[in-house]
Each structure stands twice: as structure tokens, then as C-alpha cells.
Coordinates of C-alpha atoms in Angstrom, one line a residue:
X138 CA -15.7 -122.7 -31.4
X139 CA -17.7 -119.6 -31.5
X140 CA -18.8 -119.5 -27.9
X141 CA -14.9 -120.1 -26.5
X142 CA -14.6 -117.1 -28.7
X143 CA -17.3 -115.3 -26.9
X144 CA -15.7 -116.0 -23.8
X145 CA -12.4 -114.8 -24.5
X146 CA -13.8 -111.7 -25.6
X147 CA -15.3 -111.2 -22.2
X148 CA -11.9 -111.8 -20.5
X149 CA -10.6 -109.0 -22.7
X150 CA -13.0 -106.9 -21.7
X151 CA -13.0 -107.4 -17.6
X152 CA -15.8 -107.6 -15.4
X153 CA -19.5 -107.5 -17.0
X154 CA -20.8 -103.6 -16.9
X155 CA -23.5 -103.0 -14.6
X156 CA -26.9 -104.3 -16.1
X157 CA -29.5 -101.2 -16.4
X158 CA -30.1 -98.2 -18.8
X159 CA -27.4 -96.3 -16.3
X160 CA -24.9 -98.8 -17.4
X161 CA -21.5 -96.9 -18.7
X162 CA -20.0 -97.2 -22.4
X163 CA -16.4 -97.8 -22.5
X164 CA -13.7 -94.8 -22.3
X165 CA -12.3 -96.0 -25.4
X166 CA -15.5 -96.1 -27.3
X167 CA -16.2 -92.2 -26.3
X168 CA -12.6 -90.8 -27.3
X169 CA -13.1 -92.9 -30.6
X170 CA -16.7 -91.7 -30.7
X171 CA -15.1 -88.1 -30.6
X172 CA -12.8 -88.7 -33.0
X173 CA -15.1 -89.7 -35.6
X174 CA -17.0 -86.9 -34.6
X175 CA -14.3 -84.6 -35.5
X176 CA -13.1 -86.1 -38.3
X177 CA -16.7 -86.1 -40.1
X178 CA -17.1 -82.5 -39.9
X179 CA -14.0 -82.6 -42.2
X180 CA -15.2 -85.5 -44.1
X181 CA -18.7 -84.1 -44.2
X182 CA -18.2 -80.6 -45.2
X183 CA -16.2 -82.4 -48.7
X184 CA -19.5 -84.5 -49.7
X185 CA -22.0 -82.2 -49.3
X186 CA -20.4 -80.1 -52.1
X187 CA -18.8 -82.6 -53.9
X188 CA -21.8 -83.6 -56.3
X189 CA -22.5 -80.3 -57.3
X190 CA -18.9 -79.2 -57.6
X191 CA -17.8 -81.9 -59.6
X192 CA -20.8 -82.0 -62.1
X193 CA -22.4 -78.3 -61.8
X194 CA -18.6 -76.9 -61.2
X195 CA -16.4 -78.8 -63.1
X196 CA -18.4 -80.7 -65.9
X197 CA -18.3 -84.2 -65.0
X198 CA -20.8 -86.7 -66.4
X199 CA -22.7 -89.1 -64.2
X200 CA -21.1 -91.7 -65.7
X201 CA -17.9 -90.3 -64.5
X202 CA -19.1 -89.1 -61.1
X203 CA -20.6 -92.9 -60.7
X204 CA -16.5 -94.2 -61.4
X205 CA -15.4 -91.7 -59.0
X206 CA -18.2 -92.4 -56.2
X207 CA -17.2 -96.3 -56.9
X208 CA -13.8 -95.2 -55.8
X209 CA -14.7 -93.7 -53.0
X210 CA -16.7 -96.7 -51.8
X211 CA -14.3 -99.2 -53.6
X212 CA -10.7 -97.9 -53.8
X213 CA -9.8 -98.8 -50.3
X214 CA -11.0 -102.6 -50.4
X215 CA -7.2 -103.8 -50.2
X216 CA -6.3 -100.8 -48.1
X217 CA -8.8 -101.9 -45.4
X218 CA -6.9 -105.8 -45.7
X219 CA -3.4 -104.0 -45.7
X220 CA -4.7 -101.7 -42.2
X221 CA -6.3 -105.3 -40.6
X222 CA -3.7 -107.4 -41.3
X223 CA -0.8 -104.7 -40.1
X224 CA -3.2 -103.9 -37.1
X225 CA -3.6 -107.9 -36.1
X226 CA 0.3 -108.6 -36.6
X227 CA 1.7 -106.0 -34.7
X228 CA -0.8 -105.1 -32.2
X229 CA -0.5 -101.6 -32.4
X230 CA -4.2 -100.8 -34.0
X231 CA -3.8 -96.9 -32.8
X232 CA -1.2 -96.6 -34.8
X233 CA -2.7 -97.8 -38.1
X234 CA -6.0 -96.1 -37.3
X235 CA -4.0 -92.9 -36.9
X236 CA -1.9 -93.3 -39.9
X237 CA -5.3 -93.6 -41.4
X238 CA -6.9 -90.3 -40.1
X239 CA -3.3 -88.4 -41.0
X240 CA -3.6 -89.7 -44.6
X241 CA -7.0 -88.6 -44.8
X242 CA -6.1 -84.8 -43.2
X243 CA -3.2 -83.8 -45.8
X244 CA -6.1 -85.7 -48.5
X245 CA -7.8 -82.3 -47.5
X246 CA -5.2 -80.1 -48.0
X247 CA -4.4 -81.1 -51.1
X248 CA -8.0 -80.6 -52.8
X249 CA -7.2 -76.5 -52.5
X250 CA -4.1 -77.7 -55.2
X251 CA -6.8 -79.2 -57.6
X252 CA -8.8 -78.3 -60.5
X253 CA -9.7 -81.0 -62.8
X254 CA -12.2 -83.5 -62.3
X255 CA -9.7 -86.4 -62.2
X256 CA -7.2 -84.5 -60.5
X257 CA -9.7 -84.5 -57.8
X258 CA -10.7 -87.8 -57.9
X259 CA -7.3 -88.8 -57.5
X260 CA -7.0 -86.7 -53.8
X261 CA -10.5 -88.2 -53.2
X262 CA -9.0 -91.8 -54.2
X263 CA -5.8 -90.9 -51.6
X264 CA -8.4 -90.1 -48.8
X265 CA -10.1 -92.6 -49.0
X266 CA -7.5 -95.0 -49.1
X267 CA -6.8 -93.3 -45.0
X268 CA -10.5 -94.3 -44.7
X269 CA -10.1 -97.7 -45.9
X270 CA -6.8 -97.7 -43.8
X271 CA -8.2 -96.8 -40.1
X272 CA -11.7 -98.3 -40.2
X273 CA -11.1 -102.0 -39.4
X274 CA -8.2 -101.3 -36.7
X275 CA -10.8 -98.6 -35.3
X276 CA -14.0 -100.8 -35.0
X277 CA -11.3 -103.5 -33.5
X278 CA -10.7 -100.9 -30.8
X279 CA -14.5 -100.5 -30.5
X280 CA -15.4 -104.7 -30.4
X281 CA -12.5 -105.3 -28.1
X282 CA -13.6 -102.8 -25.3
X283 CA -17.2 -104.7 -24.3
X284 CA -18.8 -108.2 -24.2
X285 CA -20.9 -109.7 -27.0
X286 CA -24.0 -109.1 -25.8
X287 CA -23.4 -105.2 -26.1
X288 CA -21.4 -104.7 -29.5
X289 CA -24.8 -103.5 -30.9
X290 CA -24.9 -100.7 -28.6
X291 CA -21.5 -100.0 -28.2
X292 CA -20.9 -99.5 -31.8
X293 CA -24.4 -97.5 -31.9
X294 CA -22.9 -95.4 -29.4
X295 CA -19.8 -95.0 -31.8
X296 CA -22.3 -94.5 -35.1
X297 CA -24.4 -91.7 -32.7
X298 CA -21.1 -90.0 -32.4
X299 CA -19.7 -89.7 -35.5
X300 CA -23.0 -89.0 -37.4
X301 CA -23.6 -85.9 -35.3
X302 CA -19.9 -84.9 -36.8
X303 CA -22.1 -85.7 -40.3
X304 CA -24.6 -83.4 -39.0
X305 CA -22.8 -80.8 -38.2
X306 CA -20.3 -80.8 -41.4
X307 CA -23.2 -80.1 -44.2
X308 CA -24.0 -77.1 -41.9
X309 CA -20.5 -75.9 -41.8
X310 CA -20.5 -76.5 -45.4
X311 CA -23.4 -74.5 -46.1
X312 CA -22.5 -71.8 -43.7
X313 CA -19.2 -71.4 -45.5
X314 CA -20.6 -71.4 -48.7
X315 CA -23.2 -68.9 -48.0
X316 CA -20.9 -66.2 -46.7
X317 CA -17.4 -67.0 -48.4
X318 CA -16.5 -65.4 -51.8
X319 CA -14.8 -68.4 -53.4
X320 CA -17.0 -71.3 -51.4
X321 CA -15.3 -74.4 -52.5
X322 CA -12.0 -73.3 -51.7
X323 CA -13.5 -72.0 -48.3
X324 CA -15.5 -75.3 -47.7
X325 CA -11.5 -77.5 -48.2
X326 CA -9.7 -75.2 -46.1
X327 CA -12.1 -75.5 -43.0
X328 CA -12.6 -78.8 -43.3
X329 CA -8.5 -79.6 -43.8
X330 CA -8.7 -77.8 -40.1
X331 CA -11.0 -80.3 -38.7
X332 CA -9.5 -83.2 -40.2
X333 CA -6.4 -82.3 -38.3
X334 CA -8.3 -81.5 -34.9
X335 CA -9.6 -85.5 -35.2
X336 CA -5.6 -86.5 -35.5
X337 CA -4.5 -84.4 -32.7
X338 CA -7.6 -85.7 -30.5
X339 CA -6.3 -89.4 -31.6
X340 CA -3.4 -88.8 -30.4
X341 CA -3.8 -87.2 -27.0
X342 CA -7.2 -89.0 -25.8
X343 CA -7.1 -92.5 -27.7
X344 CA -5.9 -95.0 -25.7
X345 CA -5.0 -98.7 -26.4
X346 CA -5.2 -101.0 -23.5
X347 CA -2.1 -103.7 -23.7
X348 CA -3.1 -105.3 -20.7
X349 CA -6.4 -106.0 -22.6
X350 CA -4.9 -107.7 -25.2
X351 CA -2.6 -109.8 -23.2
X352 CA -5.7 -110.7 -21.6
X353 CA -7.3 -111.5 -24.5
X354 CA -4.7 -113.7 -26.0
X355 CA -2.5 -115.4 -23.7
X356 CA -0.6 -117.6 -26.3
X357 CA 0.7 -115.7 -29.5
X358 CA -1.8 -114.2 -31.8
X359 CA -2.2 -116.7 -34.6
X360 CA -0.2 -115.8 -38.0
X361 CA -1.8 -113.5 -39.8
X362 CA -1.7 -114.6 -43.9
X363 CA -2.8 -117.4 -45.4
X364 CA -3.6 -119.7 -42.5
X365 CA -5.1 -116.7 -40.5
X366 CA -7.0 -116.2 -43.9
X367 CA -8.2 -119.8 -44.1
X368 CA -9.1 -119.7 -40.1
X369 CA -11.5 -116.5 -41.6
X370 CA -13.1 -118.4 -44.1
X371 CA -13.7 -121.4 -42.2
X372 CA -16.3 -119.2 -39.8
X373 CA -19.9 -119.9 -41.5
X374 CA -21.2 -116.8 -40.0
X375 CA -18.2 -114.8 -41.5
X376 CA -19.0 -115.9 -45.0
X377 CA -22.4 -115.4 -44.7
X378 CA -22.5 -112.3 -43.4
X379 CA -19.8 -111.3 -46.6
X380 CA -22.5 -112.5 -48.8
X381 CA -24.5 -111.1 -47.5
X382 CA -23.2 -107.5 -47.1
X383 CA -22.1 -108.0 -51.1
X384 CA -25.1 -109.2 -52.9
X385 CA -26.8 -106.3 -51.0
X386 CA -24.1 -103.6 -51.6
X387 CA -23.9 -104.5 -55.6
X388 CA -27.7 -102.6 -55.4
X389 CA -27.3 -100.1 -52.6
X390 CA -27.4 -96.9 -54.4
X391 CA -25.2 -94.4 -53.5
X392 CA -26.5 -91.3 -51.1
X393 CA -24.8 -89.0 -53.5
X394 CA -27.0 -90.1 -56.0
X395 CA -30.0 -90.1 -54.1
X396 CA -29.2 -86.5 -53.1
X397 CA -28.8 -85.4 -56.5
X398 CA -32.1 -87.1 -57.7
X399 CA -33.6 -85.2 -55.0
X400 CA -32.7 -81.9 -56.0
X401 CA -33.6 -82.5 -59.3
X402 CA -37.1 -83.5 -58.1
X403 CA -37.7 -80.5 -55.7
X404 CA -35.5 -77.8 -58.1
X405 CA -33.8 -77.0 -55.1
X406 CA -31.0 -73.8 -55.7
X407 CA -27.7 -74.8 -55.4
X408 CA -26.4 -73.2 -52.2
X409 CA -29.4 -75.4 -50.3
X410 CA -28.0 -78.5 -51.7
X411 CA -25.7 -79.5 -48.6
X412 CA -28.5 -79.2 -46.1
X413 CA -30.0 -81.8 -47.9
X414 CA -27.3 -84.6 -46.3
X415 CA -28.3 -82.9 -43.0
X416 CA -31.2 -84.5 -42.8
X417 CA -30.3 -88.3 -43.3
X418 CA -27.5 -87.5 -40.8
X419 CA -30.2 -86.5 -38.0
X420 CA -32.0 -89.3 -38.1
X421 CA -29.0 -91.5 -37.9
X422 CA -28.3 -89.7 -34.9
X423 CA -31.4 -90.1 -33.5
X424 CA -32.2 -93.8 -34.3
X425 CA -28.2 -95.5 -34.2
X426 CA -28.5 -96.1 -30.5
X427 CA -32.1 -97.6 -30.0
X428 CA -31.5 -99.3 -33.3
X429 CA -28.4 -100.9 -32.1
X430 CA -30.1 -101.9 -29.0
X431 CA -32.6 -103.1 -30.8
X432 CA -30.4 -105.1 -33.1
X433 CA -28.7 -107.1 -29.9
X434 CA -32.1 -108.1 -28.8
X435 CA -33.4 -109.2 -32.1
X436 CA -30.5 -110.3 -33.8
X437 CA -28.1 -108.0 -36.3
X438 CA -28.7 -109.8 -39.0
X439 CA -32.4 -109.6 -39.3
X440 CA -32.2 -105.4 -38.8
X441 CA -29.5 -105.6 -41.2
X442 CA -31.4 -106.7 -43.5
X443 CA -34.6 -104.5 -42.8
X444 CA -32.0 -101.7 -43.3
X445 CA -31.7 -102.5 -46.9
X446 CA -35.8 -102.6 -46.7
X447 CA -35.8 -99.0 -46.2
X448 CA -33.5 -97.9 -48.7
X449 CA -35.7 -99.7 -51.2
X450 CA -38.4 -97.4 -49.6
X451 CA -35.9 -94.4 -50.5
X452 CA -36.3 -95.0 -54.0
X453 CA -39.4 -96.1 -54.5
X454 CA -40.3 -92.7 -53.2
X455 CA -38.0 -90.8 -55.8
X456 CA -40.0 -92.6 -58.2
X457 CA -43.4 -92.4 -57.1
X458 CA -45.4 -89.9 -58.8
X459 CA -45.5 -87.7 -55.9
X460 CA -45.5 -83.6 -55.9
X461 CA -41.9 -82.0 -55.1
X462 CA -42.5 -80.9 -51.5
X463 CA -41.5 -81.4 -48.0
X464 CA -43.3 -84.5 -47.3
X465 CA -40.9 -86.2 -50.3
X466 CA -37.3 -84.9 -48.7
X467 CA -38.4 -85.7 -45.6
X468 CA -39.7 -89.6 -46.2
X469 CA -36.5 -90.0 -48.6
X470 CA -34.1 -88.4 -46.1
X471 CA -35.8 -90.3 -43.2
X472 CA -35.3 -93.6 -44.9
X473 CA -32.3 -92.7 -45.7
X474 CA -31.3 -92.6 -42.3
X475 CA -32.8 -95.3 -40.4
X476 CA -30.9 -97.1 -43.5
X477 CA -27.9 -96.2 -42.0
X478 CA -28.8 -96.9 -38.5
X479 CA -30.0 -100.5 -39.5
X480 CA -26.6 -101.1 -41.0
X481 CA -23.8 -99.3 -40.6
X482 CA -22.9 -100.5 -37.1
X483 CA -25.0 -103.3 -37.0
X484 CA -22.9 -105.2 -39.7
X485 CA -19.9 -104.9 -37.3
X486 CA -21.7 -105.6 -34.4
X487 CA -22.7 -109.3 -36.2
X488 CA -19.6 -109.7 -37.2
X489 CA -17.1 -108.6 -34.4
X490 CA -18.2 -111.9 -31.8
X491 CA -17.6 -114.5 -34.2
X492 CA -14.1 -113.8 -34.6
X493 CA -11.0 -114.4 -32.3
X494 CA -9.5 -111.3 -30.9
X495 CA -6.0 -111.9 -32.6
X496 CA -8.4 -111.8 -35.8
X497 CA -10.5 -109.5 -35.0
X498 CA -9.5 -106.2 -37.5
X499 CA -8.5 -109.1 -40.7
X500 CA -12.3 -110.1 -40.1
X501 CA -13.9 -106.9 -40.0
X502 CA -11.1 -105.8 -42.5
X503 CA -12.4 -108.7 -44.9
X504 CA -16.0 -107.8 -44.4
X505 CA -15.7 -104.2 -45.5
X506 CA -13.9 -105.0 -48.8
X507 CA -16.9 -107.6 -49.8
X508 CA -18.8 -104.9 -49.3
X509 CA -16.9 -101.7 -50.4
X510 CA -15.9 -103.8 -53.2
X511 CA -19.7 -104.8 -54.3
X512 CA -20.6 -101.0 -53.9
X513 CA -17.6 -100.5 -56.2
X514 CA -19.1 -102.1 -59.0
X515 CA -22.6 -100.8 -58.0
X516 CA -21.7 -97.2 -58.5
X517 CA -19.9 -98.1 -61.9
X518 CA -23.3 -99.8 -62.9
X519 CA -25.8 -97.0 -61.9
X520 CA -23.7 -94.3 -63.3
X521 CA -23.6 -96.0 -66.5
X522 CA -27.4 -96.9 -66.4
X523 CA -28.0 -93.2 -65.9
X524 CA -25.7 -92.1 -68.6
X525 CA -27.8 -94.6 -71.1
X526 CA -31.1 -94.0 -69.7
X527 CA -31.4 -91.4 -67.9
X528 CA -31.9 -91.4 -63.9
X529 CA -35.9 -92.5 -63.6
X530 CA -34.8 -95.8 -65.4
X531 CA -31.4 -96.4 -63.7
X532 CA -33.3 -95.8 -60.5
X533 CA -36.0 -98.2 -61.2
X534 CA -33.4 -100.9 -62.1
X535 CA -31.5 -100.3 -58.8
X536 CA -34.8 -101.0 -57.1
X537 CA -35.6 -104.1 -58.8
X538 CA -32.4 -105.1 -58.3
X539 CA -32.7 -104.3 -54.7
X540 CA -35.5 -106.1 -54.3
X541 CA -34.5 -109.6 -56.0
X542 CA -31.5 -109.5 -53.9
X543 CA -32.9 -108.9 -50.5
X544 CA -34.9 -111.7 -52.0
X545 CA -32.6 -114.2 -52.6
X546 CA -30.8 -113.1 -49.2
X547 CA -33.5 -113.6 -47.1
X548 CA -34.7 -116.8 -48.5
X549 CA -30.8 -118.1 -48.2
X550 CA -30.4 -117.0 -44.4
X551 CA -33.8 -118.4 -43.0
X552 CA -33.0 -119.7 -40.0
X553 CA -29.8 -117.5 -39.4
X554 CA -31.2 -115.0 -36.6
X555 CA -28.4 -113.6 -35.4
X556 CA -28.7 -112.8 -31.8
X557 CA -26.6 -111.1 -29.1
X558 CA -24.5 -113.7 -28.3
X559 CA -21.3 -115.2 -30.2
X560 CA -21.6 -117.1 -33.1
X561 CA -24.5 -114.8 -33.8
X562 CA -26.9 -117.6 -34.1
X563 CA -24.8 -120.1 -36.1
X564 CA -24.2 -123.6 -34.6
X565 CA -21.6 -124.5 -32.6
X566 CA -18.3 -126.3 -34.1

């Protein structure tokens, strides 16, 4: 079963690349890659004020902030179903992604009409319903433009792409902030300008190949609703990997959080604040290529995991007994980073050649709600726990909690190494 599904998704995609370093990444993974790119800039500039702004600015309790960060990772878990399922029926995954983005761009606009902390978590809510939206039909795009054996560095590509836009948004932030009057306002309206810059760059340079998926599926795509949902949950690797991503997420403490830990640590003024996500984002630029490269020749899984290994790292820093000084931002913010590059992509990459290309966005769309839905009830959790106890003891929990489930996930996989090609080391059937 899975390797006829690896070679289908080599028909989709044509002739092998040339083999080498030289070798070229497909069109449609740059324009995507520059969307993203755009669009997190906008998305960027948002949540490297946000903490502060909400809870410095407006008065909002951690335990509040934790509900509205859940949202944020949480709130679009059916949204991402509705976008694959849409996205898989009428083949037109452009079209939802860019619904998406559009959603996400007047999401912007709207934060200059706001005040209140719940006003503004309800525009934050909105956008990130677009988020939830566009993401599955846009790593579709991503999966269905190269073999197998390079989704790992296609989609590090991708990740490279749009984390520069994540490096270059706190700056903007921060550049805003330190010479506009009224910041916040300054920070929405720039960033509403960039989030409709990634919809007009959709629109002109994104382009869906139909011959591809012709190619891809020569009889009708399968039905996608309950049979297509039972076809899902039949693929061993699928449910793993969903199990995986969900035990793990339910402990995966929220950058936001970390950020604000950090600030507290080093006493850091307020207006230095959004240079702090700068310095995850860099090294998710740097490392989401080689990482992903590294992850096809290893297997996803087992950097996936490691991922998770270093974001235990993150926090065991924060509560080392260490003195507030460079050497601290920089090993949290590092970790931080190759966190991201160890997962983000990687996740998809595993995922994306174990499922048919008539299923592809529902599978990744499933995925990403076990997982935004377990980092829903994680952000609920540490919020609360920091409420109660106060943010050393929350954090320690979140680490000991980390570290049982990586645990139990690692002991439960032994033997799943997933590798570069389809199936992504399960047996056949």
C-alpha cells in the first residue's frame, strides 16, 4: 500500500530532479516559500508585541493570555479539517490557501478597531482561523510538487523561507515601535500592509499545476468524508505520527511564554522585547534546510523527536540557576530554534508520503488538529499552572511533563525509523 503510494507521487511529480547539491527546488515551492515569507512579516510583527501588549498594555492575566495563546494554537483545529477536506474535494487547493491568507489580511485590519483584551482575542481567534484554513492545502501544494525522498528538503526550503519573513517581522516591529508615537497602532497598520502584499503575491505567482494532479490520480479522487476518513485512519504511520505529534504537543510550551520568562529573567525594557523572537527565527533560518536534509537521510521521525529534546533543553535552561546574561538568551533562543527546525517541516515531510495524493491535505489537515488541538489544552494547562504557582513551578511541571512524554513516545515507536522513502519506515500492507 504505502510504496504504490510512493510511486504515484513520483508520477505527479514528473521526471526525478537531477541528483547533486545543484539540484533545483520546485517553482511552486519558491513562490509558496515567498509567500510565507511575506505573510510572516505581517504575522510576525503582531507576536512580537502581542505578550506585552496584552498583559503590560491591556491587563490580562497569564491565565487569560494562556486561553488566548491556546486559541491561537487550538482554535483552528476544525478549520484546518474544513480547508483539507474542501481542498481534497474540489481540487482547487490555491483557492482555499488564498481564502486563507485573505482571512488572515482583513484579521489585521481589524486589530486597529480593538481595545479590549477579548475583543482582541476574538480578531486573533478570526486570524487564526485563515491560518488553520490555508496551511494543509498549502503544504499539499508543497508535498505534491517533489518525490518522497526530498519532502524533507523541499519543505525545509519552504520553512527557510518563511522563517526569514519571522526574522524580519520582530525587526519591523521593533523599528516601528522605536520611532512611532502610538507603537501598537503603528506595528497593526504595517503589518495589515504586508499581509495584503502575501495575498496579492498568491495570486499573481502561485500556480497550481492540473496536469499534475491528473497525473497523480487518473481515476476519481476517492470521496472525501467518512470513508476517506476511515481510509486515513487505517494508515499505521498516520496514527502514529498523530500520537505522536499530540502527546508531545500537550507539553510543548508555548514561545510566547518562553519569551516572556525570558524577559523576566534578564529584566529586559520593554521596547527590546520583540528582538527577542528574532533570535529563535535566525536560527530556524539557518538550520531548516540542513535539518531537513538531515531528516530524509535519517528518518523524520527520529529528528522529530530530538526536536522536542531541545525544547526540553529551552527550559531546563530558564530554570537553571544561571546569571541573566547573553550566554542564557542565546542557548534558550538557540534551542528554541533548532526546535523548530527539527519539527516544524519535518512533521509534514513524515507524514506527506504515506498518504494518497487525493488525500493528501485531509491527512496533513488531520495531523495539524491532533496537534494544534493538544497545544490547545497545553496552553490552557500552563497558564493556569502559572496563575497558581507562579512561572518557576509551572515551568518545571512542563518540563517534567516533557520529559515523561518524549519517554513514553520513544519507547512506543522503537523500531519506527522513519526514512526517506514512503511509508516512512512502516511495513508494507
Amino acid at each position: 500500500m504505502y510504496l504504490s503510494t510512493s510511486r504515484a507521487a513520483d508520477i505527479a511529480v514528473g521526471p526525478a530532479a537531477p541528483k547533486g547539491p545543484l539540484r533545483a527546488v520546485p517553482g511552486t515551492v519558491l513562490a509558496l516559500g515567498l509567500v510565507s515569507l511575506v505573510t510572516d512579516v505581517s504575522a510576525e510583527m503582531v507576536t512580537a508585541v502581542l505578550p506585552l501588549y496584552l498583559v503590560a498594555g491591556l491587563g490580562m492575566s497569564p491565565l487569560a493570555f494562556g486561553a488566548l495563546d491556546g486559541i491561537n494554537q487550538g482554535a483552528t483545529a476544525l478549520l484546518r479539517l474544513v480547508g483539507g477536506r474542501v481542498s481534497d474535494r474540489t481540487q482547487r487547493r490555491k483557492l482555499v490557501a488564498g481564502t486563507g491568507y485573505a482571512i488572515s489580511a482583513g484579521c489585521k485590519a481589524a486589530l486597529l478597531l480593538v481595545a479590549t483584551p477579548w475583543s482582541v482575542a476574538a480578531v486573533l481567534a478570526a486570524d487564526r482561523t485563515g491560518k488553520g484554513l490555508r496551511t494543509a492545502p498549502r503544504d499539499a501544494l508543497i508535498s505534491l510538487s517533489c518525490p518522497p525522498e526530498e519532502q524533507g528538503r523541499a519543505f525545509g526550503v519552504h520553512r527557510a523561507m518563511d522563517t526569514a519573513g519571522a526574522l524580519l517581522g520582530p525587526l519591523a516591529a521593533f523599528a516601528v515601535l522605536w520611532a512611532a508615537v502610538d507603537g501598537y497602532a503603528a506595528v497593526f497598520t504595517v503589518s495589515c500592509c504586508f499581509a495584503v502584499l502575501g495575498v496579492v503575491v498568491l495570486a499573481l505567482f502561485v500556480r497550481e499545476s492540473h496536469a499534475s494532479a491528473s497525473a497523480s490520480a487518473p481515476a476519481p479522487a476517492p470521496p472525501v468524508g467518512p470513508p476517506a476518513a476511515r481510509t486515513l485512519l487505517r494508515i499505521p504511520g498516520l496514527r502514529r505520527l498523530c500520537l505522536t505529534a499530540a502527546v508531545l504537543g500537550l507539553f510543548t510550551v508555548g514561545d510566547a511564554f518562553l519569551y516572556l520568562l525570558l524577559q523576566r529573567r534578564l529584566d529586559l525594557p520593554v521596547v527590546w522585547f520583540p528582538l527577542l523572537p528574532v533570535g529563535t527565527a535566525a536560527v530556524f533560518l539557518l538550520a531548516a534546510l540542513p535539518v531537513g536534509r538531515l531528516a530524509d537521510r535519517v528518518g523524520r521521525h527520529r529528528v522529530f523527536l530530538g526536536g522536542h529534546l531541545l525544547l526540553l533543553g529551552a527550559c531546563l535552561l530558564l530554570l537553571a540557576p544561571l546569571p541573566p546574561g547573553p550566554a542564557l538568551a542565546l542557548g534558550v533562543l538557540g534551542l528554541l530554534g533548532l526546535f523548530y527546525a527539527a519539527t516544524d517541516g519535518v512533521l509534514m515531510a513524515a507524514a506527506a508520503p504515506l498518504l494518497p495524493p487525493g488525500l493528501r491535505t485531509t491527512g496533513l489537515a488531520v495531523l495539524q488538529t491532533a496537534q494544534a488541538l493538544a497545544r490547545f489544552a497545553g496552553s490552557l494547562f500552563f497558564g493556569a499552572a502559572w496563575t497558581l504557582w507562579g512561572p518557576g513551578p509551572a515551568l518545571a511541571a512542563a518540563a517534567a511533563g516533557l520529559l515523561l512524554a518524549l519517554t513514553t513516545t520513544a519507547l512506543a515507536t522503537t523500531g519506527f525509523a522513519s526514512g526517506p522513502a514512503a511509508g516512512e519506515g512502516c511495513p508494507e500492507g
